[in-house]
mmCIF file of C-alpha atoms in Angstrom:
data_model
loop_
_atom_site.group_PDB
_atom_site.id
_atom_site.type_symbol
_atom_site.label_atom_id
_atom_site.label_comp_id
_atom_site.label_asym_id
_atom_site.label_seq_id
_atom_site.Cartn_x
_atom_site.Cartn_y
_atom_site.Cartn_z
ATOM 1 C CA UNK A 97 0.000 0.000 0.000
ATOM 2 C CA UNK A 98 2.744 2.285 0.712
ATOM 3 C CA UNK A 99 4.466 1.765 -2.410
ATOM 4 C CA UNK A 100 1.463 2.304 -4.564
ATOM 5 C CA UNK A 101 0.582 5.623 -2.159
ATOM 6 C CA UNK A 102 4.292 6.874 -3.135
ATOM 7 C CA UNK A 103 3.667 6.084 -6.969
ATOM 8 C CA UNK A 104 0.077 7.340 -6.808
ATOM 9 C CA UNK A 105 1.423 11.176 -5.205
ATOM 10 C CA UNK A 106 4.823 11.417 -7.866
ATOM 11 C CA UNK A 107 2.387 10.616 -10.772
ATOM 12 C CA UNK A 108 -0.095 12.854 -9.785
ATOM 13 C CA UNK A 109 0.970 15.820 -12.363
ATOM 14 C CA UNK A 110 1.151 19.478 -10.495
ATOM 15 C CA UNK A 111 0.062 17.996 -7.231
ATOM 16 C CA UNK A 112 1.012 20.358 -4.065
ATOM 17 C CA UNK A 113 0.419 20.065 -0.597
ATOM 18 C CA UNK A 114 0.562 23.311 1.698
ATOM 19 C CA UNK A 115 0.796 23.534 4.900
ATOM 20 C CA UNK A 116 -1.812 25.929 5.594
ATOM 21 C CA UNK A 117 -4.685 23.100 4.380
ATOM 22 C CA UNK A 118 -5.535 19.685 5.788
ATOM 23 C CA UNK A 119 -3.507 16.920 4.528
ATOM 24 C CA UNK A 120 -6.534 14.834 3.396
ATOM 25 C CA UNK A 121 -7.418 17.557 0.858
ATOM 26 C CA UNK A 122 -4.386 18.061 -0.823
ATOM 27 C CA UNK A 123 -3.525 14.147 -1.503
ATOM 28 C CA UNK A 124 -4.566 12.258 -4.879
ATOM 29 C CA UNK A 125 -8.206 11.084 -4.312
ATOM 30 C CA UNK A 126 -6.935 7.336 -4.758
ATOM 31 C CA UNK A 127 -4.829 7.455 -1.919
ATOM 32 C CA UNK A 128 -6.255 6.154 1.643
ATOM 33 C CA UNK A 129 -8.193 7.692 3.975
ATOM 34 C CA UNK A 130 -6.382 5.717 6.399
ATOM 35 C CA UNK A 131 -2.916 6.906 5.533
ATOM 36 C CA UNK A 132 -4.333 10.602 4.366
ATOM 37 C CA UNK A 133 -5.307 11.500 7.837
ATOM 38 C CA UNK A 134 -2.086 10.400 9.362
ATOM 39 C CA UNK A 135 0.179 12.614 7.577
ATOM 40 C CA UNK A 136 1.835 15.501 9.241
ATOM 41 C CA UNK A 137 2.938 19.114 7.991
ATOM 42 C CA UNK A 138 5.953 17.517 7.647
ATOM 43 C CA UNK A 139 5.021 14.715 4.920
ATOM 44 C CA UNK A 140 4.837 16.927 1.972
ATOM 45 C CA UNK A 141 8.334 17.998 2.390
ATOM 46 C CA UNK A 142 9.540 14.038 2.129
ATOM 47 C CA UNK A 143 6.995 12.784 -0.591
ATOM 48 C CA UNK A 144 8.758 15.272 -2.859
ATOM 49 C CA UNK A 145 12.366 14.714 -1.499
ATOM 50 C CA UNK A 146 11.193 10.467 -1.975
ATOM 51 C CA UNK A 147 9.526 11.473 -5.430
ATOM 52 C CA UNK A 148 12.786 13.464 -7.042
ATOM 53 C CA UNK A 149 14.934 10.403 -6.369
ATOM 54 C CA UNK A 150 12.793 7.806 -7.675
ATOM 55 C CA UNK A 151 12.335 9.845 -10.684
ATOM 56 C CA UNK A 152 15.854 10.877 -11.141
ATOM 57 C CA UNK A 153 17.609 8.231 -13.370
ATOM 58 C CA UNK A 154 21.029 9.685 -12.218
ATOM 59 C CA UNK A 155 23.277 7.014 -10.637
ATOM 60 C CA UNK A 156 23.212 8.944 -7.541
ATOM 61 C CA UNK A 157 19.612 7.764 -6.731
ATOM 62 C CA UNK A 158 19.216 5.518 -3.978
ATOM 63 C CA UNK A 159 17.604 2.181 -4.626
ATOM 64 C CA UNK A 160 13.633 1.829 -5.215
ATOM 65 C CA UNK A 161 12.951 -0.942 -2.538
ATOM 66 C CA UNK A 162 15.502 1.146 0.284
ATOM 67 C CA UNK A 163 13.476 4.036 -0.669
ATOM 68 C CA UNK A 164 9.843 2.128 -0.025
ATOM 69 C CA UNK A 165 11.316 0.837 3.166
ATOM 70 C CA UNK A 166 12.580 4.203 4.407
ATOM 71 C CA UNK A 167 9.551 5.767 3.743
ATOM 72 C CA UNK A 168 7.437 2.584 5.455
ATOM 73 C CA UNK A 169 9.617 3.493 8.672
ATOM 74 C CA UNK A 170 8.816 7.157 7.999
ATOM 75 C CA UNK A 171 4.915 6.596 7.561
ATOM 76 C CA UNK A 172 4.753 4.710 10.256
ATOM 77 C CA UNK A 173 5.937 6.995 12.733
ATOM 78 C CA UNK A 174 4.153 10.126 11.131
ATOM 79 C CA UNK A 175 0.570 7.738 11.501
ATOM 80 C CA UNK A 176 1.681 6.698 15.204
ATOM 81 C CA UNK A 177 2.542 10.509 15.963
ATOM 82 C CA UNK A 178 -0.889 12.155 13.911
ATOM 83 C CA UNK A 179 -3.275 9.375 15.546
ATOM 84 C CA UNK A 180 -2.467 10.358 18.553
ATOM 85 C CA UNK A 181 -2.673 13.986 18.193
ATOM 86 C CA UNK A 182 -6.060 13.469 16.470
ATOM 87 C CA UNK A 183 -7.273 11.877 19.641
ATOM 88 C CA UNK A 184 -6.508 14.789 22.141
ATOM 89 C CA UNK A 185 -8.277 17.526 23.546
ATOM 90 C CA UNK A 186 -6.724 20.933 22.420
ATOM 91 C CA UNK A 187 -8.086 24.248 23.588
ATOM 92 C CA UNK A 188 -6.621 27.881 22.932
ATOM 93 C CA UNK A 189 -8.189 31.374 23.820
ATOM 94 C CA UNK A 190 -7.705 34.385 21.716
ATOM 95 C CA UNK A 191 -7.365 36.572 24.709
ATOM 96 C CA UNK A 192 -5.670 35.585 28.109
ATOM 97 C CA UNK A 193 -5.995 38.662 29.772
ATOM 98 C CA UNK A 194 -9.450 40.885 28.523
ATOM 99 C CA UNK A 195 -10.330 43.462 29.621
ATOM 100 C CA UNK A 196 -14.001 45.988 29.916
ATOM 101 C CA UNK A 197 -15.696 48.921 31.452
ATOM 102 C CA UNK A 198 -18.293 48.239 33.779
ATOM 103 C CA UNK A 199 -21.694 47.014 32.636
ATOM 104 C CA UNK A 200 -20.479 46.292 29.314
ATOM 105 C CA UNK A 201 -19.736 43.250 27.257
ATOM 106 C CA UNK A 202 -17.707 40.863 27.525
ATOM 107 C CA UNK A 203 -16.393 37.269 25.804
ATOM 108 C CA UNK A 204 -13.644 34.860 27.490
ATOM 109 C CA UNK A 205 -12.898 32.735 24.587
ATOM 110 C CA UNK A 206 -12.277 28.798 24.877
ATOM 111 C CA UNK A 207 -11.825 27.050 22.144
ATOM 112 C CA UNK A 208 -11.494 23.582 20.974
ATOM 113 C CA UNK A 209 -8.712 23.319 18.518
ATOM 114 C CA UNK A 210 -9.012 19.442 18.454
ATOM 115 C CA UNK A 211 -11.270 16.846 18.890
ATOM 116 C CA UNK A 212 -12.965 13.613 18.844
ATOM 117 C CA UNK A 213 -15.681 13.176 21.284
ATOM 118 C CA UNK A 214 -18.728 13.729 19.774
ATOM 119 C CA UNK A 215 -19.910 15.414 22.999
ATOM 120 C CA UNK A 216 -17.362 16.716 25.640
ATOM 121 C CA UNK A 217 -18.046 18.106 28.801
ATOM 122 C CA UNK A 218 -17.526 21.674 29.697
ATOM 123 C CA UNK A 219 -17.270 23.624 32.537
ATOM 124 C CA UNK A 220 -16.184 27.215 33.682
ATOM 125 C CA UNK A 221 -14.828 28.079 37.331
ATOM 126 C CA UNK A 222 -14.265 31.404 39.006
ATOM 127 C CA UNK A 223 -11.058 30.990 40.829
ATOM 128 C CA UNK A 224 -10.812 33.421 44.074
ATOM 129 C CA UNK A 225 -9.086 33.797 47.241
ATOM 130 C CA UNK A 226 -11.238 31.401 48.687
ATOM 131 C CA UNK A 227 -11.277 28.883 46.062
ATOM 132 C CA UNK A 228 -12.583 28.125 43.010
ATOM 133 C CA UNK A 229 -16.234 28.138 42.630
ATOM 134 C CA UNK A 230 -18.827 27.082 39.391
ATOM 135 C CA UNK A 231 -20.326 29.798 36.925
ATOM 136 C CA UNK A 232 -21.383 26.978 34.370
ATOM 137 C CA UNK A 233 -21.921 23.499 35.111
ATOM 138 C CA UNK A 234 -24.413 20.559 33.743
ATOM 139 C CA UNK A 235 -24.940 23.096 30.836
ATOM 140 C CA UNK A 236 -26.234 25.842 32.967
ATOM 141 C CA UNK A 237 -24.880 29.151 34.583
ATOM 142 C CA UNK A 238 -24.733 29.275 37.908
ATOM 143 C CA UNK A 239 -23.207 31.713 40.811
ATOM 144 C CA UNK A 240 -22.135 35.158 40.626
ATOM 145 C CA UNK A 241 -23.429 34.912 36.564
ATOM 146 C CA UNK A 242 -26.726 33.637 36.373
ATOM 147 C CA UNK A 243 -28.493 35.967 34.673
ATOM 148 C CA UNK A 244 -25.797 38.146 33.002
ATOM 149 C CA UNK A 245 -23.952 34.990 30.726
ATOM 150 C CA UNK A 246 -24.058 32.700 28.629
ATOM 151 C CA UNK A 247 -22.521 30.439 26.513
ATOM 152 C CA UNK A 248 -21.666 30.214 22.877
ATOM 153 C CA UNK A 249 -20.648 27.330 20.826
ATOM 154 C CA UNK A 250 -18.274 25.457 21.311
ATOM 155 C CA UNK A 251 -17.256 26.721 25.000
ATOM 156 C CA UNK A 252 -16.532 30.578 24.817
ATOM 157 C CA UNK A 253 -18.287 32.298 28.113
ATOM 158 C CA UNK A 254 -20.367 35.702 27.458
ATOM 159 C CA UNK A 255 -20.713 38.169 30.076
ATOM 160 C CA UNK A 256 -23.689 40.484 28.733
ATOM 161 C CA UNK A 257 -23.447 43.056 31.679
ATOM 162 C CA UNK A 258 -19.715 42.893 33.731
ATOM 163 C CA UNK A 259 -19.556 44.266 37.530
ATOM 164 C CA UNK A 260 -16.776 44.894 39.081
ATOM 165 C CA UNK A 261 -16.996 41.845 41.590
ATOM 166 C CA UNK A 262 -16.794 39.550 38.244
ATOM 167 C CA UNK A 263 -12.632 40.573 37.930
ATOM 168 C CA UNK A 264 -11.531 37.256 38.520
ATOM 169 C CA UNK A 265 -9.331 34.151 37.238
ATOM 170 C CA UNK A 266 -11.525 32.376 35.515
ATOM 171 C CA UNK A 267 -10.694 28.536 34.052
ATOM 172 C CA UNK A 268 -12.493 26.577 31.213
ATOM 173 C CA UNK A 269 -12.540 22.965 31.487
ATOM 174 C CA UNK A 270 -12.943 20.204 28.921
ATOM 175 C CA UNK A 271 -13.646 16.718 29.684
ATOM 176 C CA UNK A 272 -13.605 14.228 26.546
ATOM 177 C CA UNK A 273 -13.810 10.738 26.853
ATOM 178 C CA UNK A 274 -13.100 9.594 23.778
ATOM 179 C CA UNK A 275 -10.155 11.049 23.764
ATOM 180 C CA UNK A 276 -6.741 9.501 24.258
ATOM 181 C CA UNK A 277 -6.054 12.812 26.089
ATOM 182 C CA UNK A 278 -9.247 13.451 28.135
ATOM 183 C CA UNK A 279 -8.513 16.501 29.852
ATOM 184 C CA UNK A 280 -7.527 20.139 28.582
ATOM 185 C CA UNK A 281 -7.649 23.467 30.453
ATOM 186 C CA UNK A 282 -7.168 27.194 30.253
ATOM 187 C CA UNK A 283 -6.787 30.094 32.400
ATOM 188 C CA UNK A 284 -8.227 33.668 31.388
ATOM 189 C CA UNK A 285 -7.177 36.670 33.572
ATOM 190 C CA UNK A 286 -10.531 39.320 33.642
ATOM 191 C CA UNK A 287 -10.581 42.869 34.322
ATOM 192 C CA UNK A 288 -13.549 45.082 34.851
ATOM 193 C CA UNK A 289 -12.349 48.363 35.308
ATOM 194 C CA UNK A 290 -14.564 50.635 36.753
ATOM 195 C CA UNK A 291 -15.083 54.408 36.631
ATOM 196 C CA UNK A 292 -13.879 56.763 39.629
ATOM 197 C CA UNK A 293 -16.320 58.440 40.925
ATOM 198 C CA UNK A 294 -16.154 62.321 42.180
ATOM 199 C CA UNK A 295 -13.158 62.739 45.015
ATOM 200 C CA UNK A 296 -13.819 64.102 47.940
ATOM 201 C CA UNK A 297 -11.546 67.928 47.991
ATOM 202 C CA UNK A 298 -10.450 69.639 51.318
ATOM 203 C CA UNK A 299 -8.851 73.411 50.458
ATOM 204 C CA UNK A 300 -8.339 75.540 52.618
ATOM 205 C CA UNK A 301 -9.951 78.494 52.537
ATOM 206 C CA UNK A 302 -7.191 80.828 53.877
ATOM 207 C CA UNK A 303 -3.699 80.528 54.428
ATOM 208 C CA UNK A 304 -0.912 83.052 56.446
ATOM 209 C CA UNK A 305 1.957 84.467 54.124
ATOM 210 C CA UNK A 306 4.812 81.772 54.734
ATOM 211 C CA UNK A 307 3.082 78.954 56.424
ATOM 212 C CA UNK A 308 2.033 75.512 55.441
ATOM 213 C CA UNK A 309 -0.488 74.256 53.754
ATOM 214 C CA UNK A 310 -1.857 70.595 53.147
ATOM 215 C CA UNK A 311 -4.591 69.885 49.992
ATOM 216 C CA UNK A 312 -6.122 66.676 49.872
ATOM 217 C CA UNK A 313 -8.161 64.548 47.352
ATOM 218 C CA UNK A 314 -9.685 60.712 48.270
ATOM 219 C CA UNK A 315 -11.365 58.543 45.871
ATOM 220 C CA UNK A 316 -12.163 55.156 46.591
ATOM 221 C CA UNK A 317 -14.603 53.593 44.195
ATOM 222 C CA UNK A 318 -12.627 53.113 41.094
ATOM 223 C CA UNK A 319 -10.757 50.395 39.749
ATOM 224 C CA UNK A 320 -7.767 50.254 39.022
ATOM 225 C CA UNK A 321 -7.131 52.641 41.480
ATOM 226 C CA UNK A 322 -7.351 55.910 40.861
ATOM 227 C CA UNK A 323 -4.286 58.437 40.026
ATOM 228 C CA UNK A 324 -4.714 62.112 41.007
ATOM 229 C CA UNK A 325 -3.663 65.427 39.160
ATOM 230 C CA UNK A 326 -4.294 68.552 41.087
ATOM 231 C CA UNK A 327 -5.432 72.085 38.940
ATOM 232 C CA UNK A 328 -5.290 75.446 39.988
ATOM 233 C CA UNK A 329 -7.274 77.990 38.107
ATOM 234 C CA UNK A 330 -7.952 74.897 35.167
ATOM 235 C CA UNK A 331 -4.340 75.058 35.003
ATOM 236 C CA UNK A 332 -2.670 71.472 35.970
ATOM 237 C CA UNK A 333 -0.095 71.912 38.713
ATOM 238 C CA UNK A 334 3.005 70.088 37.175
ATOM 239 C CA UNK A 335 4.458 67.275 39.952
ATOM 240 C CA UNK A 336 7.698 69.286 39.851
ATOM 241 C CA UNK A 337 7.483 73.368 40.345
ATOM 242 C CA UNK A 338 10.444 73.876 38.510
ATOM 243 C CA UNK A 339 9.468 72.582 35.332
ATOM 244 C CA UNK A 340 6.931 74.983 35.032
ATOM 245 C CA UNK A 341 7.082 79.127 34.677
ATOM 246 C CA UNK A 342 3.795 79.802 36.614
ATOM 247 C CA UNK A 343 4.979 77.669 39.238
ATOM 248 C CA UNK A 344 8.303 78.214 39.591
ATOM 249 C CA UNK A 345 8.775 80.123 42.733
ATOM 250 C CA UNK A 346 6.289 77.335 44.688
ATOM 251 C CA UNK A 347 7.661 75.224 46.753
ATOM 252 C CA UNK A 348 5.521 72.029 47.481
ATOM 253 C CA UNK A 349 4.959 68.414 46.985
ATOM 254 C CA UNK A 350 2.546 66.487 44.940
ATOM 255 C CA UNK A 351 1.492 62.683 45.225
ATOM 256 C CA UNK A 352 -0.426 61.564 42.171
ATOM 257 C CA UNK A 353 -0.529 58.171 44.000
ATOM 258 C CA UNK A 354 -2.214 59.540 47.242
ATOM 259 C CA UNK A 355 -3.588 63.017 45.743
ATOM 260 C CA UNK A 356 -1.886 65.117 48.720
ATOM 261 C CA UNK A 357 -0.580 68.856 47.514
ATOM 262 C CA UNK A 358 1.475 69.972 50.526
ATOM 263 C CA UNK A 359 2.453 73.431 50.345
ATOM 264 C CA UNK A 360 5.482 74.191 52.671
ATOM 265 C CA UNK A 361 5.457 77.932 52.850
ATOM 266 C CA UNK A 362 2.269 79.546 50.104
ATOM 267 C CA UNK A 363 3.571 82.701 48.979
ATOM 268 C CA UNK A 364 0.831 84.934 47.396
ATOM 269 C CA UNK A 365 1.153 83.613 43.931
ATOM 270 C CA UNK A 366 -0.264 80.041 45.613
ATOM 271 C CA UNK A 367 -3.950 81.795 45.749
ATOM 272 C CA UNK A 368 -6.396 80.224 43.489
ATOM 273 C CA UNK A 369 -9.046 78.518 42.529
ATOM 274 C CA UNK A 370 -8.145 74.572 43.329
ATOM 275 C CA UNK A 371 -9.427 71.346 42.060
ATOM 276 C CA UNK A 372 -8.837 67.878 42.244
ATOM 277 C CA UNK A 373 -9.466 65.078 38.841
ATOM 278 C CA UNK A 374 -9.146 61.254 40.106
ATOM 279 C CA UNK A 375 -8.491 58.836 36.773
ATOM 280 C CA UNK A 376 -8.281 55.719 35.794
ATOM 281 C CA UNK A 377 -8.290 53.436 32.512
ATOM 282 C CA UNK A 378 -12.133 53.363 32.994
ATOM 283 C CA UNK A 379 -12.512 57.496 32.968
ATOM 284 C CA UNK A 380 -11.544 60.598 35.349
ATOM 285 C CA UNK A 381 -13.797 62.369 38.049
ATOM 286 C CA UNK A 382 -14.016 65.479 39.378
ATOM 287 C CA UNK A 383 -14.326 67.865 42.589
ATOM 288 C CA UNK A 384 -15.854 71.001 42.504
ATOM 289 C CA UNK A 385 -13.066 74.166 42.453
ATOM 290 C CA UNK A 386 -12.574 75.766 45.598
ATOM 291 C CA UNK A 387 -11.041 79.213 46.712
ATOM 292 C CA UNK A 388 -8.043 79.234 48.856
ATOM 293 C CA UNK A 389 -6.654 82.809 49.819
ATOM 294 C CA UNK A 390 -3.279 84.035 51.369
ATOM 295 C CA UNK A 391 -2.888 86.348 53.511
ATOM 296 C CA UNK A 392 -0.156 88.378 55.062
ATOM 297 C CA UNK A 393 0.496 88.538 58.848
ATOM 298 C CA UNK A 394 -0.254 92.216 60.713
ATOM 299 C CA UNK A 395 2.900 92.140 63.403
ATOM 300 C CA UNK A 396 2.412 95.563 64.129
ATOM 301 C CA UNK A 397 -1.467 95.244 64.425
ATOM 302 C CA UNK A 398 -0.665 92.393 66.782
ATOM 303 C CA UNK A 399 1.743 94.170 69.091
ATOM 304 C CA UNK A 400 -0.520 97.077 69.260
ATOM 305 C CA UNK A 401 -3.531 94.413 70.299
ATOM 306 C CA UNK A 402 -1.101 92.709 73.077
ATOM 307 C CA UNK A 403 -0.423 96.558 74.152
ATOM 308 C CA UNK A 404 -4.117 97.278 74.631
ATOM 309 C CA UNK A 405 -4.727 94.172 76.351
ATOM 310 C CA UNK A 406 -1.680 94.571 78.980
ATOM 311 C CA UNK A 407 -2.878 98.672 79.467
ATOM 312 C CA UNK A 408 -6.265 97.513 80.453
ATOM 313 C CA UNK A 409 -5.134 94.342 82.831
ATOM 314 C CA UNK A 410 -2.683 97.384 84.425
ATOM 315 C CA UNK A 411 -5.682 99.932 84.903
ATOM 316 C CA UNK A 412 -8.184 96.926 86.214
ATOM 317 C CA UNK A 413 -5.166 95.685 88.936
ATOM 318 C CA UNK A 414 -4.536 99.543 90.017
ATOM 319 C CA UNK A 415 -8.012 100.123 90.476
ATOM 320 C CA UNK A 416 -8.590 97.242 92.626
ATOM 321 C CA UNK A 417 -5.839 98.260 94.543
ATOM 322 C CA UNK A 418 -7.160 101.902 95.057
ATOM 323 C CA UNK A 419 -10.835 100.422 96.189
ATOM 324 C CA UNK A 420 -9.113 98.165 98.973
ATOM 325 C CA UNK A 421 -6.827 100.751 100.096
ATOM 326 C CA UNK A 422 -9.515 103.145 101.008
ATOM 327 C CA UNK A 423 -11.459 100.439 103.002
ATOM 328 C CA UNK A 424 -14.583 99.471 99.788
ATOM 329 C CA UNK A 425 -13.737 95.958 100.506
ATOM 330 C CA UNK A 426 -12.372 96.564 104.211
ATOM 331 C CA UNK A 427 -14.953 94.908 106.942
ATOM 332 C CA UNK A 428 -17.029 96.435 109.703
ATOM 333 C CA UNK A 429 -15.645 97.087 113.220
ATOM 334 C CA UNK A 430 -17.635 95.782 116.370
ATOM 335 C CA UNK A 431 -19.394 98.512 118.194
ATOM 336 C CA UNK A 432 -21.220 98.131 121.968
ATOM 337 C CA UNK A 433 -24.550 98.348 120.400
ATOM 338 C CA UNK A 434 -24.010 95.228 117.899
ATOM 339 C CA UNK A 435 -22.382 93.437 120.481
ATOM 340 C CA UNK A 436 -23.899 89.922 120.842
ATOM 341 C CA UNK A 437 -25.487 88.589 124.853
ATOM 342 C CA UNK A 438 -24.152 85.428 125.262
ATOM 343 C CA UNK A 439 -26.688 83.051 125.915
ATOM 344 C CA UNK A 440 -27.653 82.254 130.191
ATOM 345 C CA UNK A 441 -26.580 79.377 131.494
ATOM 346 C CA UNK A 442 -28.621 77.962 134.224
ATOM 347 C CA UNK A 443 -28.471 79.460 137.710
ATOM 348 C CA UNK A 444 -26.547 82.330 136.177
ATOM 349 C CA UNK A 445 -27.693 85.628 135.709
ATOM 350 C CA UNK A 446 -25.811 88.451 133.818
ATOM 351 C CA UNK A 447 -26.485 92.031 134.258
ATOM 352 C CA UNK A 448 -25.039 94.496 131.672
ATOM 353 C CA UNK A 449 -24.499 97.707 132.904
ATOM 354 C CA UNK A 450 -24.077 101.134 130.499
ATOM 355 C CA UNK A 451 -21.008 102.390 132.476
ATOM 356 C CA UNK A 452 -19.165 99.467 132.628
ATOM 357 C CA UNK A 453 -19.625 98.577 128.855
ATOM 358 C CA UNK A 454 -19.594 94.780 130.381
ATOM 359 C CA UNK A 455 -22.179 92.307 132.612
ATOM 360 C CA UNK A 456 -21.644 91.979 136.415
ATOM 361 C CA UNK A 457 -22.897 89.040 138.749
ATOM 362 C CA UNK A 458 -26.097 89.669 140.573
ATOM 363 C CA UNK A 459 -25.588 88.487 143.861
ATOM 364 C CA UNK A 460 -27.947 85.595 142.932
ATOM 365 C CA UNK A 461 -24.538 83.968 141.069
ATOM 366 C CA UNK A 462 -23.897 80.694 142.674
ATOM 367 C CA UNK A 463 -20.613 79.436 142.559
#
């Protein structure tokens, strides 16, 4: 058979066989089926290699029955080698890592590059800190998905409206078992990126000449996380001062990480109209603008207050002293007529007299 299947292919006139088709379309119809399907990409190469020597009538030409048996030995491997590969499960994706907005569309691609079973099993996991769980088993979706996916022939799994909680590892499975390889998987990386939404801005409103000042802008909603770019009067405030004319003779720091603008001494060019824009891949967000002024310090207007304020402790203290000094907070002496009668004790009885200023005994005291 192999003989007349090397004959057959080097009489065939202006026969080719590329690599890009199948094997069994390119060969002579009269050759197998058996041995068509069990050629490789590799075949045509040596049928032509075979076929030029056998034609050749040089005396270089190797022998016609040590070509048949080398290419026995060759066909024989190539069939062992292509049967096997016909009888394995092969999937691919087209995507490992996709990508999508927020309650938009999106596919994660498995498919079946080879074959045999008739009817393989599939099955999708989400794979999460906690393990992987099902989103389409026993030919239904199931978990997190139900409702928002489905899937499309052969195995490729369609999320019609993407959350953010569906970013995930997710893994298609293929069970065929009548396959000589049963088993094939893949692993597709999702991302559902989401918009930020608007940061929460703290400016403050007014600022002394030469002091510090601290501007800060928190968003925590979007995914990936969000990147910050401060503006002042719609103008972007560069992450280095220098680099920048209007903002040369500034001197602070900017975090586009963390969204802080710290000022370490705002000179009057610093006042403005300040804003805050959190972005991501999904979109940007923004605060409202807000005012912050500078001001300069009054040191003269402040010594003259402190002045005022020690001139009217002094005047208080001096006129407390001048009130005490001429008795307004002094007590009242004791005179005879508030004087107070102690109380009689029994058997005893006092007599005051007007002369004396002071009680005698009546000569009723007993001793």
């Amino acid at each position: 058979m192999l003989s007349v299947a090397m004959e057959t292919y080097c009489n065939a006139p202006s026969l080719s066989l590329p690599l890009s088709l199948p094997m069994s379309l390119s060969l002579p119809p009269t050759l197998p089926l058996s041995l068509a399907l069990s050629l490789s990409p590799s075949t045509p190469k040596l049928f032509q290699l075979l076929c030029a020597c056998t034609a050749s009538q040089s005396e270089h030409c190797i022998d016609s029955k040590m070509a048949k048996t080398r290419l026995a030995c060759v066909l024989t491997i190539l069939s062992t080698h292509c049967y096997f590969s016909v009888l394995a499960i092969v999937l691919k994706t087209s995507n490992e890592a996709p990508w999508t907005n927020e309650f938009d569309k999106i596919e994660l691609s498995c498919l079946i590059e080879s074959i045999s079973t008739t009817n393989p099993r599939i099955e999708w996991k989400k794979i999460t800190t906690e393990g992987p769980s099902y989103v389409y088993f026993d030919k239904k979706i199931s978990g997190d998905l139900e409702n928002r996916a489905m899937i499309r022939e052969p195995a490729t799994l369609v999320i019609t409206n993407a959350t953010r909680s569906d970013t995930a590892k997710y893994r298609c499975e293929v069970t065929a078992a009548d396959d000589h390889r049963s088993f094939d998987e893949i692993v597709i990386d999702l991302v559902v990126r989401v918009k930020p939404v608007v940061p929460k801005c703290s400016v403050p409103k007014s600022v002394p000449f030469g002091k510090s000042a601290e501007l800060s802008c928190v968003e925590e909603e979007g995914f990936p996380k969000s990147q910050y770019q401060w503006f002042k009067n719609k103008e972007e405030v560069p992450d280095d001062p220098k680099t920048s004319l209007k903002f040369f003779n500034s001197s602070y720091t900017l975090s586009a990480d963390t969204g802080t603008l710290q000022f370490i001494a705002v000179r009057k060019e610093d006042a403005g109209e300040y804003f805050c824009r959190a972005k991501n891949d999904a979109g940007y967000a923004e605060c409202p603008p807000q005012q912050m002024e500078v001001y300069d310090i009054d040191v003269l207007g402040i010594l003259m207050g402190v002045l005022v304020v020690v001139i009217v402790l002094m005047s208080i203290t001096a006129g407390i002293c001048c009130a005490y000094k001429r008795g307004y907070f002094s007590t009242q002496k004791q005179t005879g007529n508030n004087y107070k009668v102690p109380a009689k004790g029994d058997g005893v009885d006092y007599v005051r007299t007007e002369d004396e200023g002071d009680f005698r005994h009546k000569s009723s005291f007993v001793i």
